[in-house]
XYZ file of C-alpha atoms in Angstrom:
74
model
C 0.129 0.231 -0.003
C 2.739 2.245 0.958
C 5.381 1.142 -1.481
C 5.699 1.863 -5.125
C 7.228 -1.140 -6.182
C 8.699 -4.948 -4.807
C 11.884 -3.953 -4.129
C 10.432 -1.241 -2.102
C 8.457 -3.100 -0.151
C 11.107 -5.919 0.258
C 13.474 -2.670 1.959
C 10.775 -1.441 4.031
C 10.169 -4.977 5.165
C 13.585 -5.730 6.395
C 13.484 -2.283 7.955
C 10.781 -3.276 9.771
C 12.166 -6.363 10.699
C 15.713 -4.888 11.751
C 13.692 -2.767 14.073
C 11.514 -5.403 15.585
C 14.158 -7.542 16.058
C 16.127 -4.880 17.945
C 12.574 -4.268 19.925
C 12.537 -8.215 21.021
C 15.882 -8.419 22.116
C 15.563 -5.083 24.395
C 18.266 -2.919 22.082
C 17.875 0.471 21.426
C 16.598 0.624 17.651
C 18.034 3.862 17.232
C 21.518 2.675 18.321
C 20.986 -0.712 16.410
C 20.445 0.633 13.098
C 23.127 3.070 13.291
C 25.577 0.415 14.051
C 24.077 -1.384 11.120
C 24.857 1.227 8.878
C 28.371 1.590 10.303
C 28.650 -1.934 9.582
C 26.623 -2.173 6.411
C 25.326 -5.650 6.253
C 25.315 -7.181 2.562
C 24.119 -10.422 0.752
C 27.897 -11.390 0.174
C 28.346 -11.845 3.668
C 28.609 -15.373 5.205
C 25.909 -16.306 8.058
C 28.741 -16.682 10.636
C 29.064 -12.482 9.708
C 25.833 -11.668 9.928
C 25.347 -13.686 12.825
C 27.975 -11.720 14.786
C 25.705 -8.426 13.613
C 22.281 -9.583 14.861
C 21.002 -7.933 17.998
C 20.600 -11.105 19.747
C 24.615 -11.424 19.867
C 26.501 -10.145 23.117
C 28.786 -8.216 21.631
C 26.178 -6.164 19.655
C 24.299 -5.451 22.926
C 27.359 -4.633 24.660
C 28.394 -2.212 22.085
C 24.675 -0.678 21.300
C 24.951 -0.380 25.362
C 28.109 1.352 24.953
C 26.841 3.834 22.215
C 23.649 4.495 24.563
C 25.504 5.544 27.975
C 28.395 7.568 25.834
C 24.830 9.594 24.439
C 23.511 9.713 27.897
C 26.842 11.209 29.126
C 27.200 13.962 26.330
């Protein structure tokens, strides 16, 4: 309804999925999305590489928490 093309619909679905996955894993949505933009996941990455960017990954959670705390200390 809000997408003009199938590719646009797919992009929107992926973005919504990232947002909902971060919420489900109690990760700050804004900082998780900026983390993903910093790391630029793509279709050429292996499953292991993508797993290291997942919001349930403990290293990712720690990084996001560090970003939240840094912002709060500004």
